[in-house]
Short mmCIF file of C-alpha atoms in Angstrom, two decimals:
data_model
loop_
_atom_site.label_atom_id
_atom_site.label_comp_id
_atom_site.label_asym_id
_atom_site.label_seq_id
_atom_site.Cartn_x
_atom_site.Cartn_y
_atom_site.Cartn_z
CA MET A 24 -4.66 -21.94 -17.32
CA GLU A 25 -7.34 -22.08 -14.63
CA MET A 26 -7.88 -18.63 -13.12
CA LYS A 27 -9.50 -17.75 -9.80
CA SER A 28 -11.87 -14.78 -9.69
CA PHE A 29 -14.71 -13.12 -7.73
CA LYS A 30 -18.16 -11.63 -8.23
CA GLY A 31 -18.44 -7.96 -9.10
CA GLY A 32 -15.51 -5.76 -10.01
CA ALA A 33 -14.68 -4.41 -13.45
CA HIS A 34 -12.19 -4.68 -16.26
CA VAL A 35 -10.30 -1.39 -16.20
CA PRO A 36 -7.62 -0.28 -18.68
CA HIS A 37 -4.17 -1.49 -17.57
CA PHE A 38 -1.72 1.17 -18.82
CA LYS A 39 1.09 -1.07 -17.55
CA ARG A 40 3.00 -1.20 -20.85
CA TYR A 41 4.98 1.90 -19.93
CA THR A 42 6.92 0.13 -17.17
CA ASP A 43 6.11 -3.59 -16.93
CA ARG A 44 9.34 -4.54 -18.71
CA VAL A 45 11.51 -1.86 -17.13
CA GLN A 46 13.92 -3.26 -14.53
CA ILE A 47 14.18 -1.72 -11.07
CA GLN A 48 16.69 1.13 -10.96
CA PRO A 49 17.96 3.31 -8.10
CA MET A 50 16.29 6.70 -7.76
CA SER A 51 18.71 9.60 -7.30
CA VAL A 52 18.92 11.00 -3.78
CA PRO A 53 17.28 14.44 -3.34
CA GLU A 54 18.82 17.46 -1.61
CA ARG A 55 16.47 16.93 1.33
CA VAL A 56 13.90 14.40 2.46
CA THR A 57 10.75 14.99 4.49
CA ILE A 58 9.86 12.07 6.74
CA PRO A 59 6.40 12.19 8.38
CA MET A 60 6.10 10.69 11.85
CA HIS A 61 2.79 9.04 10.91
CA GLN A 62 3.26 6.41 8.22
CA CYS A 63 1.11 3.56 9.48
CA LEU A 64 -2.45 2.71 10.40
CA GLY A 65 -2.01 3.37 14.10
CA ALA A 66 -0.54 5.87 16.54
CA PRO A 67 1.84 8.54 15.19
CA CYS A 68 5.45 8.61 16.37
CA GLU A 69 7.11 11.33 18.38
CA PRO A 70 10.33 12.73 16.90
CA LEU A 71 13.53 11.57 18.63
CA VAL A 72 15.68 14.22 16.91
CA LYS A 73 15.72 18.01 16.72
CA ALA A 74 17.01 20.70 14.38
CA GLY A 75 20.78 20.55 14.07
CA ASP A 76 21.10 16.85 14.87
CA ARG A 77 23.22 14.77 12.51
CA VAL A 78 21.57 11.51 11.43
CA SER A 79 22.74 8.45 9.50
CA VAL A 80 21.02 5.96 7.19
CA GLY A 81 18.87 3.58 9.20
CA GLN A 82 18.92 5.58 12.43
CA ILE A 83 15.61 5.60 14.30
CA ILE A 84 14.23 9.16 14.35
CA GLY A 85 10.68 8.60 15.60
CA ASP A 86 8.87 6.09 17.79
CA SER A 87 5.75 5.51 19.86
CA GLY A 88 4.95 3.51 22.97
CA GLU A 89 1.61 2.39 21.51
CA MET A 90 1.29 -1.22 20.38
CA ILE A 91 -0.27 -0.35 17.03
CA SER A 92 2.45 1.86 15.63
CA ALA A 93 5.77 1.49 13.83
CA PRO A 94 9.00 3.45 14.24
CA VAL A 95 10.44 5.57 11.43
CA HIS A 96 14.08 5.87 10.41
CA ALA A 97 16.37 8.23 8.54
CA SER A 98 16.62 7.21 4.90
CA VAL A 99 19.72 9.34 4.23
CA ASN A 100 22.82 10.70 5.90
CA GLY A 101 22.51 14.36 6.77
CA VAL A 102 21.49 17.09 9.20
CA VAL A 103 18.00 17.73 10.55
CA GLU A 104 16.97 21.16 9.26
CA LYS A 105 13.69 21.36 11.14
CA VAL A 106 10.90 19.40 12.78
CA GLU A 107 7.48 20.82 12.04
CA THR A 108 3.85 19.86 11.52
CA LEU A 109 3.05 19.54 7.83
CA ALA A 110 0.31 18.28 5.57
CA TYR A 111 1.47 15.22 3.69
CA CYS A 112 0.39 12.90 0.91
CA SER A 113 -2.60 11.24 2.62
CA GLY A 114 -4.29 14.60 3.19
CA ASP A 115 -3.58 14.45 6.94
CA VAL A 116 -1.08 16.46 8.97
CA ALA A 117 1.78 15.09 11.05
CA LYS A 118 5.00 16.12 12.65
CA SER A 119 7.71 15.70 10.05
CA VAL A 120 11.50 15.57 10.17
CA ILE A 121 13.20 17.42 7.31
CA ILE A 122 16.75 16.23 6.63
CA LYS A 123 19.27 17.96 4.38
CA THR A 124 21.32 15.21 2.77
CA GLU A 125 25.11 15.13 3.00
CA GLY A 126 27.66 13.01 1.18
CA GLU A 127 27.40 10.65 -1.78
CA ASN A 128 26.83 7.26 -0.16
CA HIS A 129 23.37 6.75 1.33
CA SER A 130 23.30 2.95 1.26
CA PHE A 131 22.35 0.88 4.28
CA GLU A 132 25.32 -1.14 5.51
CA PRO A 133 24.21 -4.24 7.49
CA SER A 134 25.95 -4.84 10.80
CA VAL A 135 24.42 -8.31 11.27
CA LYS A 136 23.52 -11.38 9.25
CA ARG A 137 21.07 -13.53 11.18
CA ASP A 138 19.76 -17.03 10.56
CA PRO A 139 15.94 -16.89 10.81
CA GLY A 140 15.89 -20.60 11.56
CA ALA A 141 17.85 -20.00 14.76
CA MET A 142 15.56 -17.17 15.91
CA SER A 143 12.47 -17.58 18.07
CA LYS A 144 9.06 -16.29 16.95
CA GLU A 145 9.37 -13.46 19.48
CA GLU A 146 12.81 -12.46 18.16
CA ILE A 147 11.55 -12.36 14.59
CA ILE A 148 8.51 -10.26 15.52
CA GLN A 149 10.77 -7.86 17.45
CA ALA A 150 13.11 -7.55 14.44
CA ILE A 151 10.11 -6.70 12.25
CA ARG A 152 8.93 -4.11 14.76
CA ASP A 153 12.39 -2.56 15.16
CA ALA A 154 12.61 -2.15 11.38
CA GLY A 155 9.29 -0.30 11.21
CA ILE A 156 7.76 -2.68 8.65
CA VAL A 157 4.17 -1.89 7.66
CA GLY A 158 1.85 -3.08 4.92
CA MET A 159 3.34 -1.57 1.77
CA GLY A 160 0.40 -2.21 -0.52
CA GLY A 161 -1.78 0.60 0.82
CA ALA A 162 -3.23 -0.24 4.24
CA SER A 163 0.09 0.34 6.12
CA PHE A 164 -0.93 -1.73 9.14
CA PRO A 165 2.11 -2.53 11.35
CA THR A 166 3.36 -5.97 10.31
CA HIS A 167 4.59 -6.99 13.76
CA VAL A 168 1.03 -6.68 15.03
CA ASN A 169 -0.48 -8.36 11.97
CA VAL A 170 1.65 -11.53 12.28
CA ASN A 171 1.53 -11.83 16.08
CA THR A 172 -1.35 -14.31 15.98
CA ARG A 173 -2.56 -16.17 19.06
CA GLN A 174 -3.31 -19.34 17.11
CA PRO A 175 -1.67 -20.76 13.97
CA VAL A 176 -3.45 -19.85 10.73
CA ASP A 177 -3.97 -22.04 7.68
CA TYR A 178 -2.76 -19.74 4.93
CA LEU A 179 -0.26 -17.01 4.31
CA VAL A 180 -1.61 -15.28 1.19
CA LEU A 181 0.86 -13.13 -0.74
CA ASN A 182 -0.70 -10.38 -2.83
CA GLY A 183 0.98 -10.33 -6.22
CA ALA A 184 -2.16 -9.24 -8.06
CA GLU A 185 -1.17 -5.57 -8.46
CA CYS A 186 -4.52 -4.85 -10.07
CA GLU A 187 -4.30 -1.03 -10.19
CA PRO A 188 -3.56 0.51 -13.60
CA PHE A 189 -0.04 1.83 -14.29
CA LEU A 190 1.57 0.21 -11.22
CA THR A 191 4.27 -2.42 -11.87
CA CYS A 192 6.57 -2.17 -8.82
CA ASP A 193 5.39 -5.48 -7.33
CA HIS A 194 5.47 -7.16 -10.74
CA ARG A 195 9.13 -6.28 -11.20
CA ALA A 196 9.96 -7.28 -7.62
CA MET A 197 8.45 -10.73 -8.20
CA VAL A 198 10.59 -11.19 -11.31
CA GLU A 199 13.83 -9.63 -10.05
CA ARG A 200 13.74 -10.40 -6.31
CA ALA A 201 12.03 -13.78 -6.25
CA ASP A 202 14.62 -15.40 -3.95
CA GLU A 203 14.14 -12.72 -1.27
CA LEU A 204 10.37 -12.93 -1.68
CA VAL A 205 10.37 -16.70 -1.14
CA ALA A 206 12.72 -16.38 1.86
CA GLY A 207 10.52 -13.67 3.40
CA ALA A 208 7.43 -15.82 2.88
CA GLU A 209 9.12 -18.74 4.64
CA ILE A 210 9.89 -16.48 7.61
CA LEU A 211 6.32 -15.20 7.83
CA SER A 212 4.84 -18.67 7.38
CA ARG A 213 6.90 -19.96 10.28
CA VAL A 214 5.88 -17.06 12.53
CA ILE A 215 2.14 -17.47 11.92
CA GLY A 216 2.23 -21.27 11.72
CA ALA A 217 0.81 -21.37 8.19
CA LYS A 218 0.46 -24.76 6.54
CA LYS A 219 0.49 -23.23 3.07
CA CYS A 220 1.66 -20.05 1.36
CA LEU A 221 -0.52 -19.05 -1.59
CA ILE A 222 0.94 -16.48 -3.99
CA GLY A 223 -1.86 -14.85 -6.00
CA ILE A 224 -0.74 -13.32 -9.31
CA GLU A 225 -2.89 -11.89 -12.09
CA VAL A 226 -2.29 -13.72 -15.38
CA ASN A 227 -1.22 -10.52 -17.17
CA LYS A 228 2.15 -11.07 -15.44
CA PRO A 229 3.24 -14.35 -17.08
CA ASP A 230 6.94 -13.78 -16.35
CA ALA A 231 6.20 -13.40 -12.62
CA LEU A 232 4.05 -16.54 -12.65
CA GLU A 233 6.75 -18.59 -14.36
CA THR A 234 9.58 -17.20 -12.21
CA LEU A 235 7.85 -18.02 -8.94
CA LYS A 236 6.64 -21.41 -10.15
CA GLU A 237 10.25 -22.28 -10.92
CA LYS A 238 11.54 -20.92 -7.59
CA THR A 239 8.98 -22.88 -5.55
CA LYS A 240 8.57 -26.08 -7.58
CA ASP A 241 10.34 -28.26 -4.99
CA ASN A 242 8.89 -26.49 -1.94
CA GLU A 243 5.62 -27.97 -0.66
CA LEU A 244 4.86 -24.84 1.36
CA PHE A 245 4.03 -22.84 -1.76
CA GLU A 246 1.21 -22.79 -4.27
CA ILE A 247 1.10 -20.27 -7.11
CA VAL A 248 -2.50 -19.14 -7.72
CA PRO A 249 -3.25 -17.59 -11.15
CA LEU A 250 -5.86 -14.85 -10.83
CA ALA A 251 -8.21 -13.40 -13.41
CA VAL A 252 -7.35 -9.88 -14.52
CA LYS A 253 -10.11 -7.88 -12.87
CA TYR A 254 -10.15 -4.90 -10.54
CA PRO A 255 -9.99 -4.96 -7.48
CA GLN A 256 -8.54 -8.48 -7.43
CA GLY A 257 -5.73 -7.52 -5.04
CA PHE A 258 -7.81 -6.17 -2.15
CA LYS A 259 -7.52 -8.31 0.98
CA SER A 260 -10.98 -9.81 1.36
CA ILE A 261 -11.29 -10.27 -2.41
CA LEU A 262 -7.90 -11.97 -2.66
CA ILE A 263 -8.76 -14.31 0.22
CA LYS A 264 -12.04 -15.25 -1.48
CA SER A 265 -10.36 -15.81 -4.85
CA ALA A 266 -7.40 -17.77 -3.50
CA THR A 267 -9.04 -19.85 -0.75
CA GLY A 268 -12.80 -19.65 -1.29
CA ARG A 269 -13.26 -18.32 2.23
CA ASP A 270 -15.47 -15.32 3.01
CA VAL A 271 -14.28 -12.61 5.39
CA ARG A 272 -17.29 -11.95 7.60
CA ARG A 273 -18.38 -8.38 8.25
CA GLY A 274 -16.21 -6.89 10.97
CA ALA A 275 -13.95 -9.96 11.15
CA ARG A 276 -10.16 -9.96 10.93
CA SER A 277 -8.70 -12.20 8.25
CA ALA A 278 -6.80 -14.20 10.90
CA GLU A 279 -10.15 -15.28 12.34
CA ILE A 280 -10.85 -17.27 9.17
CA GLY A 281 -7.34 -18.69 9.02
CA CYS A 282 -5.63 -16.26 6.63
CA ILE A 283 -2.93 -13.60 6.84
CA VAL A 284 -2.36 -11.45 3.75
CA ARG A 285 0.92 -9.69 3.01
CA ASN A 286 2.04 -7.59 0.08
CA VAL A 287 5.03 -8.55 -2.09
CA GLY A 288 7.07 -5.52 -1.05
CA THR A 289 6.26 -6.09 2.62
CA THR A 290 7.42 -9.70 2.44
CA ILE A 291 10.77 -8.74 0.92
CA ALA A 292 11.16 -6.01 3.55
CA VAL A 293 10.54 -8.63 6.27
CA TYR A 294 13.37 -10.76 4.87
CA GLU A 295 15.75 -7.77 4.89
CA ALA A 296 14.71 -6.77 8.41
CA VAL A 297 15.04 -10.22 9.96
CA VAL A 298 18.27 -11.27 8.22
CA TYR A 299 20.13 -7.96 7.93
CA GLY A 300 18.38 -5.67 10.40
CA LYS A 301 17.48 -3.28 7.58
CA PRO A 302 14.74 -0.75 8.47
CA LEU A 303 12.06 0.25 5.98
CA ILE A 304 13.91 3.27 4.59
CA GLU A 305 13.35 2.72 0.87
CA ARG A 306 10.92 0.97 -1.43
CA VAL A 307 10.26 0.31 -5.12
CA ILE A 308 7.91 2.88 -6.65
CA THR A 309 6.52 3.08 -10.18
CA VAL A 310 6.82 6.47 -11.91
CA SER A 311 4.58 6.54 -14.95
CA GLY A 312 2.12 8.39 -17.15
CA PRO A 313 1.51 8.98 -20.87
CA GLN A 314 3.75 12.06 -20.93
CA VAL A 315 6.55 10.97 -18.57
CA PRO A 316 9.64 10.82 -20.84
CA HIS A 317 11.45 8.03 -18.97
CA PRO A 318 8.99 6.06 -16.83
CA GLY A 319 10.23 3.20 -14.69
CA ASN A 320 10.37 1.35 -11.38
CA PHE A 321 12.73 2.94 -8.87
CA LEU A 322 14.18 1.95 -5.50
CA THR A 323 13.42 5.23 -3.73
CA LYS A 324 14.35 6.69 -0.35
CA ILE A 325 11.38 7.30 1.96
CA GLY A 326 10.79 11.05 2.14
CA THR A 327 11.79 11.79 -1.47
CA PRO A 328 9.62 14.58 -2.99
CA VAL A 329 7.42 13.55 -5.92
CA GLY A 330 8.76 16.49 -7.93
CA HIS A 331 12.31 15.17 -7.60
CA MET A 332 11.21 11.76 -8.88
CA LEU A 333 9.40 13.20 -11.89
CA ALA A 334 12.38 15.43 -12.72
CA HIS A 335 14.62 12.34 -12.53
CA CYS A 336 12.33 10.80 -15.17
CA GLY A 337 12.71 13.79 -17.50
CA VAL A 338 9.56 15.78 -16.67
CA THR A 339 10.09 19.52 -17.21
CA THR A 340 6.53 20.87 -17.43
CA TYR A 341 3.31 20.21 -15.56
CA ASP A 342 0.90 22.23 -17.71
CA ASP A 343 -2.56 20.60 -17.73
CA MET A 344 -1.23 17.71 -15.65
CA LYS A 345 -2.17 16.20 -12.32
CA VAL A 346 0.28 14.39 -10.04
CA ILE A 347 -1.15 11.34 -8.25
CA LEU A 348 0.59 9.58 -5.38
CA GLY A 349 -0.45 5.93 -5.49
CA GLY A 350 -2.56 4.27 -8.16
CA PRO A 351 -5.17 6.05 -10.28
CA MET A 352 -8.07 4.26 -8.56
CA THR A 353 -7.12 4.72 -4.91
CA GLY A 354 -4.33 7.30 -4.93
CA ARG A 355 -4.58 10.97 -4.09
CA ALA A 356 -3.92 14.03 -6.20
CA GLN A 357 -1.13 16.17 -4.74
CA ASP A 358 -1.21 19.93 -4.33
CA THR A 359 2.56 20.30 -4.12
CA LEU A 360 5.57 18.69 -5.77
CA GLU A 361 7.24 18.71 -2.34
CA ALA A 362 4.90 15.93 -1.15
CA PRO A 363 7.11 13.05 0.06
CA VAL A 364 6.69 9.38 -0.72
CA ILE A 365 6.10 7.26 2.38
CA LYS A 366 6.17 3.57 3.29
CA ASN A 367 2.95 2.62 1.50
CA SER A 368 3.49 4.75 -1.63
CA THR A 369 3.26 2.50 -4.68
CA GLY A 370 3.37 4.98 -7.54
CA VAL A 371 3.94 8.54 -8.66
CA LEU A 372 1.77 9.20 -11.70
CA MET A 373 1.55 12.28 -13.91
CA LEU A 374 -1.75 12.21 -15.76
CA PRO A 375 -3.39 14.65 -18.19
CA VAL A 376 -6.28 16.44 -16.53
CA GLU A 377 -8.75 14.82 -18.91
CA MET A 378 -7.87 11.44 -17.36
CA VAL A 379 -8.63 12.71 -13.85
CA ARG A 380 -12.37 12.74 -13.22
CA GLU A 381 -12.25 15.25 -10.40
CA HIS A 382 -11.99 18.05 -12.97
CA ALA A 383 -15.42 17.30 -14.44
CA PRO A 384 -18.54 18.57 -12.61
CA HIS A 385 -20.63 15.92 -10.87
CA GLU A 386 -24.39 15.48 -11.06
CA HIS A 387 -27.07 14.01 -8.82
CA CYS A 388 -27.25 10.22 -8.50
CA VAL A 389 -29.50 8.82 -11.26
CA ARG A 390 -29.96 5.47 -9.47
CA CYS A 391 -28.58 3.51 -12.40
CA GLY A 392 -27.14 0.88 -10.06
CA LYS A 393 -23.83 0.45 -11.88
CA CYS A 394 -21.83 1.08 -8.71
CA VAL A 395 -23.96 -1.45 -6.82
CA ALA A 396 -23.52 -4.13 -9.49
CA ARG A 397 -19.74 -3.74 -9.48
CA CYS A 398 -19.11 -3.24 -5.75
CA PRO A 399 -17.03 -6.25 -4.64
CA MET A 400 -18.13 -5.72 -1.01
CA ARG A 401 -21.83 -5.92 -2.00
CA LEU A 402 -22.57 -2.47 -0.64
CA TYR A 403 -24.76 0.32 -2.02
CA PRO A 404 -22.23 3.06 -2.87
CA ASN A 405 -24.96 5.24 -4.38
CA GLN A 406 -26.86 5.35 -1.08
CA LEU A 407 -23.67 5.78 0.96
CA SER A 408 -22.70 8.80 -1.15
CA ILE A 409 -26.11 10.40 -0.64
CA PHE A 410 -25.99 9.82 3.12
CA ALA A 411 -22.44 11.19 3.29
CA GLU A 412 -23.31 14.25 1.22
CA THR A 413 -26.21 15.04 3.57
CA GLU A 414 -24.22 14.12 6.73
CA ASN A 415 -26.62 11.33 7.68
CA TYR A 416 -24.09 9.43 9.78
CA GLU A 417 -26.66 7.10 11.37
CA GLY A 418 -27.71 6.05 7.90
CA LEU A 419 -24.09 5.50 6.89
CA GLU A 420 -23.52 3.26 9.89
CA ALA A 421 -26.69 1.29 9.23
CA TRP A 422 -25.67 0.77 5.60
CA ASN A 423 -22.20 -0.54 6.63
CA ILE A 424 -19.95 2.28 5.44
CA MET A 425 -17.02 0.85 7.42
CA ASP A 426 -17.03 -2.24 5.19
CA CYS A 427 -16.06 -0.07 2.21
CA MET A 428 -12.46 -0.89 1.22
CA GLU A 429 -12.14 2.31 -0.83
CA CYS A 430 -11.25 0.58 -4.11
CA GLY A 431 -12.77 3.43 -6.14
CA ILE A 432 -14.64 1.21 -8.57
CA CYS A 433 -17.85 3.11 -7.80
CA VAL A 434 -16.28 6.33 -9.07
CA PHE A 435 -14.99 4.54 -12.17
CA SER A 436 -18.52 3.24 -12.86
CA CYS A 437 -20.56 6.39 -12.13
CA PRO A 438 -22.07 8.11 -15.20
CA SER A 439 -22.82 11.17 -13.06
CA ASN A 440 -19.15 11.52 -12.11
CA ARG A 441 -20.04 11.63 -8.42
CA PRO A 442 -17.01 11.74 -6.07
CA ILE A 443 -18.38 8.77 -4.13
CA LEU A 444 -15.04 7.74 -2.69
CA GLU A 445 -14.28 11.22 -1.36
CA PHE A 446 -17.72 11.40 0.25
CA ILE A 447 -17.06 8.07 1.96
CA ARG A 448 -13.51 8.96 3.04
CA HIS A 449 -14.70 12.17 4.70
CA ALA A 450 -17.55 10.44 6.52
CA LYS A 451 -15.72 7.37 7.79
CA PRO A 452 -13.83 9.08 10.67
CA VAL A 453 -17.10 10.49 12.01
CA VAL A 454 -18.80 7.08 11.96
CA LYS A 455 -15.76 5.46 13.53
CA LYS A 456 -15.81 8.02 16.33
CA MET A 457 -19.53 7.39 16.88
CA GLU A 458 -18.84 3.65 17.24
CA LEU A 459 -15.98 4.31 19.67
CA VAL A 460 -18.08 6.63 21.86
CA ARG A 461 -20.88 4.06 21.99
CA LYS A 462 -18.47 1.28 23.03
CA GLN A 463 -16.98 3.47 25.75
CA ALA A 464 -20.44 4.29 27.05
CA GLN A 465 -21.19 0.58 27.35
#
């Protein structure tokens, strides 16, 4: 089998055996959910409900008038206990709606069944916006903005790589929900005017490759692209390069080179939104780790606490453990088990502290160059970390810190255990503000 790949990157341990053959199951509904009003890369929403209000599954509870934003909805039936500003999983703070659940049935009941073929492009984009769909693979950019292209693009590229260790939620969705994935891809391809839909899948998912080859064998729109198993194969610019051979220029949007990339989960959510009017109120999340008694892939209500999910999987003790929301390379360690999963949460991992590098002391950079050799964006992470540590923001800007896609491979490679990614994450907002101030001054 011919496999597409890229320069740089690294072969990291997979740890997918815990859940890659476990079918998607429903996660139990918690006593209360916490739904942040900021779950996308864009403007936060303002709450549309207050304490004491009764809400139902799918009801809009937060919205914004800004173009780059996405509404949020109640994932359960219940009563709003409070609306308050809280820290949440990304490390930021946001207004959050806390809902105490009521009743046994928290399923979304569609009130429509629409034919996408009879809908205009504008109607489809509005349906996606109304449902609050965002990129579910990590970036969380509002999908209605992403697909509202001025000119047709050549390729819709679906990200089925799922290159992060432990995570298998997209893998299982490709196997179990292939029909909905294909239908969602057809909708998106029509909206953006794509001539071809490329589905990139790492070859360590042979069942997903075979399933989607079979589902699309008579459909000329689709091409299944086998990808080499290498991290970070699934990151946008890397995936575009591997699948199409095209380079994403510095500072360019992917649409400018004729590509739109969407995640597997996002594409299925688009199908549900356009056909059934279903908001993004739940998603498949992998719960895994060496000491999780019953790991699996779970269809989970947005706002569910990570502690509830781990308890559902049989976890009773957290001694010498760290809880990660997301993947082990790009996710974030959580300080509380009350942290809620949000629209772009892919995994809840419980890892022994010896697997989490943040617990080891870090040393000075020894200039070994391993991070530079493996950086898929051809940056100098060693120099960026030194500039960030010393607050040299002009240097960070000159050395293209904003091109960093935060894959974490520099941390994985560093023999000095330097928290390079954290340095970069803390410095990026400052550099971004500097760029904005300079543009406004012009």
